[in-house]
Coordinates of C-alpha atoms and ligand atoms in Angstrom, one line a residue:
M1 CA 27.5 22.7 -17.4
S2 CA 27.8 21.8 -13.4
G3 CA 31.3 22.4 -12.8
P4 CA 33.5 19.8 -10.6
F5 CA 31.2 18.0 -7.8
K6 CA 30.9 19.9 -4.9
A7 CA 29.6 18.4 -1.7
Q8 CA 26.4 19.9 -0.7
T9 CA 25.2 20.0 3.2
I10 CA 21.6 18.8 3.4
V11 CA 19.4 18.6 6.2
I12 CA 16.7 15.8 5.8
V13 CA 13.7 16.1 8.6
G14 CA 12.1 12.4 9.3
G15 CA 14.0 9.3 9.8
G16 CA 11.6 7.1 8.3
M17 CA 12.4 4.8 5.8
I18 CA 12.1 7.2 2.8
G19 CA 14.3 10.0 4.7
L20 CA 16.9 7.5 5.9
S21 CA 17.3 5.7 2.0
A22 CA 17.6 9.5 0.8
A23 CA 20.3 10.5 3.2
L24 CA 22.3 6.9 2.8
G25 CA 22.2 7.6 -0.7
L26 CA 23.3 10.9 -0.8
R27 CA 26.2 10.6 1.9
L28 CA 27.4 7.9 -0.5
Q29 CA 27.5 10.6 -3.0
G30 CA 30.0 12.5 -0.7
H31 CA 27.5 15.1 0.5
R32 CA 27.1 16.0 4.0
L33 CA 24.3 14.9 5.6
F34 CA 21.9 15.6 8.8
V35 CA 18.9 13.8 9.6
I36 CA 16.7 15.0 12.2
E37 CA 14.3 12.6 13.8
R38 CA 11.7 13.0 16.8
S39 CA 12.1 9.7 17.7
G40 CA 14.9 7.5 18.5
R41 CA 16.6 4.7 17.0
P42 CA 13.8 2.2 16.1
E43 CA 13.4 -1.0 17.8
Y44 CA 11.5 -4.0 17.0
S45 CA 10.8 -7.2 19.2
E46 CA 11.1 -11.0 18.5
S47 CA 7.4 -11.4 17.4
P48 CA 6.5 -9.9 13.8
E49 CA 5.5 -6.2 14.0
L50 CA 2.2 -4.7 13.1
R51 CA 3.4 -2.5 10.4
V52 CA 5.0 -4.1 7.0
S53 CA 5.4 -2.8 3.5
A54 CA 5.6 -4.8 0.5
L55 CA 8.3 -3.6 -1.4
A56 CA 8.6 -4.0 -5.2
H57 CA 11.9 -5.0 -7.1
H58 CA 12.8 -1.3 -7.8
S59 CA 12.7 -0.1 -3.8
R60 CA 14.4 -3.6 -3.4
K61 CA 17.2 -2.6 -5.9
L62 CA 17.9 0.7 -4.3
L63 CA 18.2 -0.7 -1.0
C64 CA 20.6 -3.3 -2.6
E65 CA 22.6 -0.5 -3.9
L66 CA 22.5 1.2 -0.4
G67 CA 24.3 -2.2 1.1
V68 CA 21.2 -2.4 3.2
W69 CA 19.0 -4.9 1.9
Q70 CA 21.9 -7.6 2.5
Q71 CA 21.9 -6.3 6.0
L72 CA 18.1 -7.6 6.6
P73 CA 17.7 -10.6 8.9
Q74 CA 16.5 -13.4 6.1
Q75 CA 14.0 -14.6 9.1
R76 CA 12.1 -11.2 9.4
L77 CA 11.5 -11.3 5.1
G78 CA 8.3 -12.6 3.3
P79 CA 9.1 -12.7 -0.3
Y80 CA 5.9 -13.3 -2.1
T81 CA 5.6 -15.0 -5.4
G82 CA 2.1 -14.7 -6.1
M83 CA -1.2 -12.7 -5.8
Q84 CA -4.6 -13.6 -5.5
V85 CA -7.3 -10.9 -5.5
W86 CA -10.8 -11.5 -5.5
D87 CA -14.2 -10.1 -4.9
H88 CA -16.3 -11.1 -1.7
D89 CA -19.7 -10.6 -3.5
S90 CA -19.1 -11.7 -7.4
F91 CA -17.3 -14.3 -9.3
G92 CA -14.5 -12.3 -9.8
E93 CA -11.3 -13.4 -9.4
I94 CA -7.6 -12.9 -10.3
E95 CA -4.0 -14.7 -9.8
F96 CA -0.5 -13.3 -10.5
K97 CA 2.4 -15.8 -10.2
A98 CA 5.6 -14.0 -10.7
A99 CA 6.8 -17.0 -13.0
E100 CA 4.5 -15.7 -15.6
V101 CA 6.7 -12.6 -16.4
G102 CA 9.8 -14.7 -15.8
A103 CA 10.6 -13.3 -12.3
D104 CA 11.4 -15.2 -9.1
D105 CA 9.2 -13.1 -6.8
L106 CA 6.9 -10.2 -6.8
G107 CA 8.2 -8.4 -4.1
A108 CA 9.1 -9.0 -0.4
I109 CA 6.8 -8.2 2.6
V110 CA 9.2 -5.9 5.2
E111 CA 8.5 -5.2 8.5
N112 CA 8.8 -1.4 8.8
K113 CA 11.0 -1.5 11.9
V114 CA 13.0 -4.1 10.6
L115 CA 13.9 -2.0 7.4
E116 CA 14.2 1.8 9.6
Q117 CA 16.7 -0.1 12.1
A118 CA 18.7 -1.4 9.4
L119 CA 18.7 1.8 7.4
W120 CA 19.2 3.9 10.4
D121 CA 22.6 2.0 11.5
A122 CA 24.0 1.8 7.9
A123 CA 23.6 5.9 7.7
I124 CA 25.4 6.4 10.9
A125 CA 27.9 3.9 9.9
Q126 CA 28.5 6.2 6.8
G127 CA 28.6 9.0 8.4
V128 CA 25.3 10.5 8.3
Q129 CA 24.6 12.9 11.5
I130 CA 21.3 11.7 13.0
I131 CA 20.0 14.1 15.3
A132 CA 17.2 12.0 17.4
D133 CA 14.8 13.2 20.1
D134 CA 14.5 16.6 18.6
E135 CA 12.7 18.4 15.7
V136 CA 12.8 21.6 13.6
V137 CA 10.7 24.5 15.0
E138 CA 11.3 26.9 12.4
H139 CA 13.2 27.1 9.0
Q140 CA 14.1 29.6 6.4
V141 CA 14.6 28.7 3.0
T142 CA 16.1 31.2 0.4
E143 CA 17.2 30.7 -3.4
S144 CA 20.4 30.1 -1.9
Q145 CA 20.4 28.4 1.4
V146 CA 18.3 27.1 4.3
T147 CA 18.7 27.7 7.8
V148 CA 16.6 25.2 10.9
K149 CA 16.4 25.8 14.1
L150 CA 15.7 22.7 16.5
R151 CA 13.8 22.5 19.8
S152 CA 17.2 21.8 21.4
Q153 CA 18.1 25.5 20.2
Q154 CA 21.0 23.8 17.8
Q155 CA 20.6 25.8 14.7
L156 CA 22.2 24.1 11.3
Q157 CA 23.0 25.9 7.8
A158 CA 22.7 23.9 4.7
D159 CA 22.3 24.1 1.0
Y160 CA 19.2 22.0 0.7
L161 CA 16.4 20.9 3.1
I162 CA 14.4 18.0 2.4
A163 CA 11.4 17.0 4.3
A164 CA 10.6 13.4 4.6
D165 CA 8.4 13.7 7.7
G166 CA 5.5 11.8 7.0
N167 CA 2.0 12.6 5.9
R168 CA 1.1 15.6 8.4
S169 CA 4.4 16.8 7.5
P170 CA 5.0 19.8 9.8
T171 CA 7.8 21.1 7.6
R172 CA 5.3 21.2 4.6
E173 CA 2.9 22.9 7.0
R174 CA 5.4 25.5 8.0
A175 CA 6.4 26.1 4.5
K176 CA 2.2 26.5 3.9
L177 CA 2.9 24.5 0.4
P178 CA -0.9 24.0 -0.6
L179 CA -2.0 20.4 -0.3
S180 CA -4.8 18.3 -2.6
F181 CA -6.3 16.3 0.0
W182 CA -9.3 14.2 0.5
D183 CA -9.3 12.1 3.4
Y184 CA -10.2 8.3 2.4
E185 CA -12.4 8.5 5.8
Q186 CA -11.2 4.6 6.0
T187 CA -9.0 3.0 8.7
G188 CA -6.8 0.4 8.3
I189 CA -6.8 -2.2 10.8
V190 CA -3.5 -4.2 11.5
A191 CA -2.7 -7.4 13.1
V192 CA -0.7 -10.6 12.8
I193 CA -2.8 -13.7 12.2
K194 CA -2.0 -17.4 12.5
T195 CA -3.6 -19.5 9.5
E196 CA -4.6 -23.1 9.3
K197 CA -3.5 -23.5 6.0
L198 CA 0.0 -22.4 4.6
H199 CA 0.0 -19.0 3.2
D200 CA 2.4 -20.5 -0.2
G201 CA 3.8 -17.0 -0.4
I202 CA 0.7 -15.6 -1.7
A203 CA -0.3 -11.9 -1.1
R204 CA -4.1 -12.4 -0.7
Q205 CA -6.7 -9.7 -1.0
V206 CA -10.5 -9.7 -1.0
F207 CA -12.8 -6.6 -2.0
L208 CA -15.9 -6.0 0.0
P209 CA -18.5 -3.4 -0.3
T210 CA -16.6 -1.7 2.9
G211 CA -13.1 -1.7 1.5
P212 CA -10.4 -4.6 1.0
I213 CA -8.6 -6.8 3.2
A214 CA -5.3 -8.0 3.1
W215 CA -3.3 -11.1 4.1
L216 CA 0.4 -10.8 3.3
P217 CA 2.6 -13.6 4.0
L218 CA 5.2 -13.2 6.8
N219 CA 8.5 -15.4 6.7
D220 CA 6.5 -18.1 9.1
A221 CA 4.5 -20.1 6.5
H222 CA 1.5 -20.0 8.9
L223 CA 1.7 -16.1 9.7
V224 CA 0.2 -13.3 7.7
S225 CA -0.2 -9.4 8.1
L226 CA -3.5 -8.3 8.4
V227 CA -4.4 -4.7 6.6
W228 CA -8.1 -4.6 6.8
S229 CA -9.1 -1.2 5.1
A230 CA -12.9 -0.4 6.3
D231 CA -14.7 2.8 6.4
T232 CA -14.1 4.6 9.5
E233 CA -17.3 3.7 11.3
K234 CA -17.1 0.5 10.4
A235 CA -13.3 0.0 11.5
Q236 CA -14.2 1.3 14.9
Q237 CA -17.2 -1.1 15.4
L238 CA -14.4 -3.7 14.4
L239 CA -11.7 -2.5 16.9
A240 CA -14.3 -2.4 19.7
L241 CA -15.1 -6.0 19.0
D242 CA -14.0 -8.4 21.7
E243 CA -11.6 -10.8 19.7
H244 CA -13.7 -13.7 19.5
A245 CA -16.4 -11.5 17.5
F246 CA -13.7 -9.8 15.8
M247 CA -12.0 -13.1 14.5
N248 CA -15.4 -14.0 13.4
Q249 CA -16.1 -11.4 11.1
L250 CA -12.7 -11.8 9.3
Q251 CA -13.3 -15.6 9.2
A252 CA -16.6 -14.9 7.5
A253 CA -14.9 -12.2 4.9
S254 CA -11.8 -14.6 4.3
D255 CA -13.9 -16.8 2.2
Q256 CA -11.8 -20.0 4.0
C257 CA -8.9 -18.8 2.0
L258 CA -6.3 -19.7 4.6
G259 CA -8.4 -21.9 6.3
K260 CA -9.4 -21.3 10.4
L261 CA -7.5 -17.9 11.3
E262 CA -6.5 -16.9 14.6
L263 CA -5.2 -13.5 16.2
D264 CA -1.4 -13.3 17.1
S265 CA -1.0 -9.9 17.9
V266 CA -2.8 -7.0 19.3
R267 CA -4.8 -5.0 16.9
A268 CA -4.2 -1.4 15.7
G269 CA -6.2 1.2 13.8
F270 CA -4.0 4.0 11.3
P271 CA -6.4 6.3 9.5
L272 CA -6.1 6.2 5.8
R273 CA -5.3 9.6 4.1
M274 CA -5.3 10.4 0.3
Q275 CA -3.3 13.4 0.0
Y276 CA -0.5 15.1 -2.1
A277 CA 1.4 18.4 -2.1
Q278 CA 0.4 20.7 -5.2
R279 CA 4.3 21.7 -5.1
W280 CA 7.1 19.5 -3.9
L281 CA 9.8 21.8 -4.9
E282 CA 9.9 25.3 -3.2
Q283 CA 13.5 27.2 -4.0
R284 CA 15.7 25.0 -1.9
L285 CA 12.7 22.8 0.0
I286 CA 12.2 19.2 -1.4
L287 CA 9.4 16.9 -0.4
I288 CA 9.7 13.2 -0.8
G289 CA 8.0 10.3 0.7
D290 CA 4.6 10.6 2.3
A291 CA 5.2 14.3 3.2
A292 CA 4.7 14.7 -0.5
H293 CA 2.0 11.9 -1.4
S294 CA 0.3 9.3 0.6
I295 CA -2.3 6.8 -1.2
H296 CA -4.7 3.9 0.0
P297 CA -2.9 0.9 1.0
L298 CA -4.6 -1.3 -1.3
A299 CA -2.1 -1.7 -4.0
G300 CA 1.3 -2.0 -1.3
Q301 CA 2.5 1.2 -3.3
G302 CA 3.0 4.0 -0.5
A303 CA 6.5 3.1 0.3
N304 CA 7.5 2.2 -3.1
L305 CA 6.5 5.4 -4.5
G306 CA 8.7 7.3 -1.9
F307 CA 11.8 4.9 -2.9
G308 CA 11.0 5.9 -6.5
D309 CA 11.2 9.6 -5.3
V310 CA 15.1 8.7 -3.8
V311 CA 15.7 6.6 -6.9
D312 CA 15.0 9.5 -9.0
L313 CA 16.5 12.3 -6.9
L314 CA 20.0 10.4 -6.4
P315 CA 21.2 11.2 -10.2
V316 CA 20.4 15.1 -9.6
F317 CA 22.5 15.1 -6.9
A318 CA 25.3 13.2 -8.5
A319 CA 26.7 16.0 -10.2
N320 CA 25.9 19.6 -9.1
P321 CA 22.1 20.1 -8.6
N322 CA 20.4 23.1 -10.0
H323 CA 16.9 24.2 -10.0
R324 CA 16.2 23.2 -13.7
E325 CA 17.1 19.4 -12.8
L326 CA 14.9 19.3 -9.9
R327 CA 11.8 21.2 -11.4
A328 CA 12.1 18.0 -13.8
W329 CA 12.5 15.5 -10.9
E330 CA 9.4 17.0 -9.3
R331 CA 6.9 16.9 -12.5
K332 CA 8.5 13.3 -13.0
R333 CA 7.5 12.1 -9.6
K334 CA 4.1 14.3 -9.4
A335 CA 3.3 12.1 -12.6
A336 CA 3.4 8.5 -10.7
A337 CA 2.0 9.8 -7.6
V338 CA -0.9 11.3 -9.6
T339 CA -1.3 8.3 -11.7
M340 CA -0.9 5.7 -8.9
I341 CA -3.7 8.1 -7.2
G342 CA -6.0 7.8 -10.1
A343 CA -5.9 3.9 -9.9
M344 CA -6.3 3.9 -6.4
E345 CA -9.4 5.9 -6.5
A346 CA -10.9 4.1 -9.7
F347 CA -10.3 1.0 -7.8
K348 CA -11.8 1.9 -4.4
R349 CA -14.7 3.7 -6.2
G350 CA -15.4 0.3 -8.5
F351 CA -15.2 -2.0 -5.4
G352 CA -16.9 0.3 -3.0
T353 CA -20.2 -0.2 -4.2
A354 CA -22.8 -2.6 -3.6
N355 CA -24.9 -1.6 -7.2
P356 CA -25.2 -4.9 -8.8
L357 CA -24.6 -3.5 -12.3
A358 CA -21.0 -2.6 -11.1
K359 CA -20.5 -5.8 -9.4
L360 CA -21.3 -7.9 -12.7
V361 CA -19.2 -5.4 -14.9
R362 CA -16.0 -6.1 -12.1
G363 CA -16.8 -9.8 -12.0
I364 CA -16.5 -9.9 -15.8
G365 CA -13.5 -7.5 -16.0
F366 CA -11.8 -9.8 -13.5
K367 CA -12.6 -12.7 -15.3
A368 CA -11.2 -11.1 -18.5
A369 CA -8.0 -9.9 -16.9
N370 CA -7.4 -13.5 -15.5
S371 CA -7.7 -15.1 -19.1
I372 CA -6.1 -12.6 -21.5
Q373 CA -2.2 -13.0 -20.9
P374 CA -1.0 -9.6 -22.8
L375 CA -3.4 -8.0 -20.0
K376 CA -2.5 -10.0 -17.1
R377 CA 1.2 -9.3 -17.9
Q378 CA 0.5 -6.1 -17.7
L379 CA -1.5 -6.3 -14.7
I380 CA 1.3 -7.9 -12.9
K381 CA 4.0 -5.5 -14.4
A382 CA 1.9 -2.9 -12.5
A383 CA 1.9 -4.9 -9.3
L384 CA 5.6 -5.3 -9.4
G385 CA 5.8 -1.3 -9.8
E386 CA 7.4 -1.2 -13.5
Ligands
FAD401 C1 -1.7 0.4 7.0 C2 -0.9 0.7 6.1 C3 -0.4 -0.5 5.3 C4 0.6 0.1 4.4 N1 1.2 -1.1 3.4 C5 2.1 -0.6 2.2 C6 2.5 -1.4 1.6 O1 2.3 -2.9 1.6 N2 3.3 -0.9 0.9 C7 3.9 0.3 0.5 O2 4.9 0.5 -0.3 N3 3.3 1.3 1.2 C8 2.6 0.6 2.3 N4 2.1 1.8 3.3 C9 2.4 2.9 2.9 C10 3.9 3.2 3.9 O3 3.8 3.0 5.3 C11 4.1 5.0 4.1 O4 4.3 5.5 2.3 C12 5.5 5.0 4.0 O5 5.9 4.4 5.9 C13 5.9 6.3 4.1 O6 7.5 6.2 4.7 P1 7.8 8.0 4.8 O7 9.5 7.6 5.6 O8 7.9 8.7 3.8 O9 7.1 8.6 6.5 P2 6.8 8.0 7.7 O10 7.5 6.7 7.7 O11 5.8 8.3 8.3 O12 8.3 8.6 8.5 C14 8.1 10.0 9.0 C15 9.3 10.1 10.0 O13 9.4 11.5 10.1 C16 9.4 11.5 11.6 N5 8.9 13.0 12.1 C17 7.8 13.5 11.5 N6 7.6 14.8 12.1 C18 8.7 14.8 12.5 C19 9.2 16.6 13.1 N7 8.3 17.7 12.9 N8 10.7 16.3 13.2 C20 11.4 15.2 13.3 N9 11.2 13.9 12.8 C21 9.8 14.2 12.1 C22 8.5 10.6 12.3 O14 9.0 10.3 13.6 C23 8.8 9.2 11.1 O15 10.0 8.8 12.1 C24 1.0 1.4 4.0 C25 0.4 2.3 5.0 C26 -0.7 2.0 5.9 C27 -1.0 3.1 6.8

């Protein structure tokens, strides 16, 4: 029996989109929340930001329930109604349309900073105490409580500590939680690209032997967000090219899917890491989001997995949380992450090869998937994160 509801004091390390959405959800349940963030309030400029996330329906549902989705500026959202995925080196191609599963869209492209700022403001408005420009330098967790010490010398006592401090999670490292880790040795190059043809709300992705390139539709019908994942050596070469040479390579890889392409921002590279912590729960320490798992952006599911962690954690805290329920939460979320990581690895291995037989097989696989309706519907549902 859980007894009458008792408000918990919860410290969350990391005010990214996952830490802030957990803070807001828990605060709305009546708990006392502190978020420690080493940076300040996220700020964004007039032009589209470089980092975006394709958010699936379950993430949007959570953000609606938190009252944040409604606050996002419409002109910074890029709903996408279709996906087109093809293989640069074979005849394989697959196209999904939201209408094929009776949905209005498959999700929406959101600029990370736009979402983070809305979450930050909503959290403060609901009474979450955000301690910005500070970080945890020490923590102790026992079976019954948590103590954290900040760089500013402030000390906090709490019932739970949630680490949402990203894929290099200093909290996870301090707690010495073992990591299953293998680096992708790939880098994701991001930029905003102006397109000659209308993007039509279609998220496009082409697979090259060196890695996938995605063009994600932004609100402006001629702007897409580029995520070019390439082996690190190749990515470094690409980043070192001048704008003209870089765009020539991108144009050649695009199979003219969007007509002539122009660079509309700077370019930046992010190392891609595949990893997950073997334990996400240690006494009263809980890992969520990229602190617990990070995956290849090719399926656009990293943040969606993190929102899934929050969706499943909230019911545990709606009544009085206990260790057994938290363990069940950990098992469920690990299964979701491991399934996704396995699928990403298989995809990457399947496509990251120039072997002619493998190319033929994936070409046939794509064609079959595109023409067999039940299989296609399954794929669309997977893309929707269902
Ligand atoms: C190129 C690229 C494209 C992607 N595209 C998609 C996509 O389309 N769809 C999708 O779902 N996912 C995508 N992802 C993944 C997605 O960006 C991440 O899963 C998501 O940002 C994780 O959010 P988070 O809040 O867990 O971590 P983070 O965003 O890393 O936030 C962690 C926060 O913790 C703070 N922090 C760190 N250390 C400390 C400390 N010691 N003390 C205090 N604060 C600290 C940081 O400042 C930061 O604010 C992509 C990733 C990459 C690299």
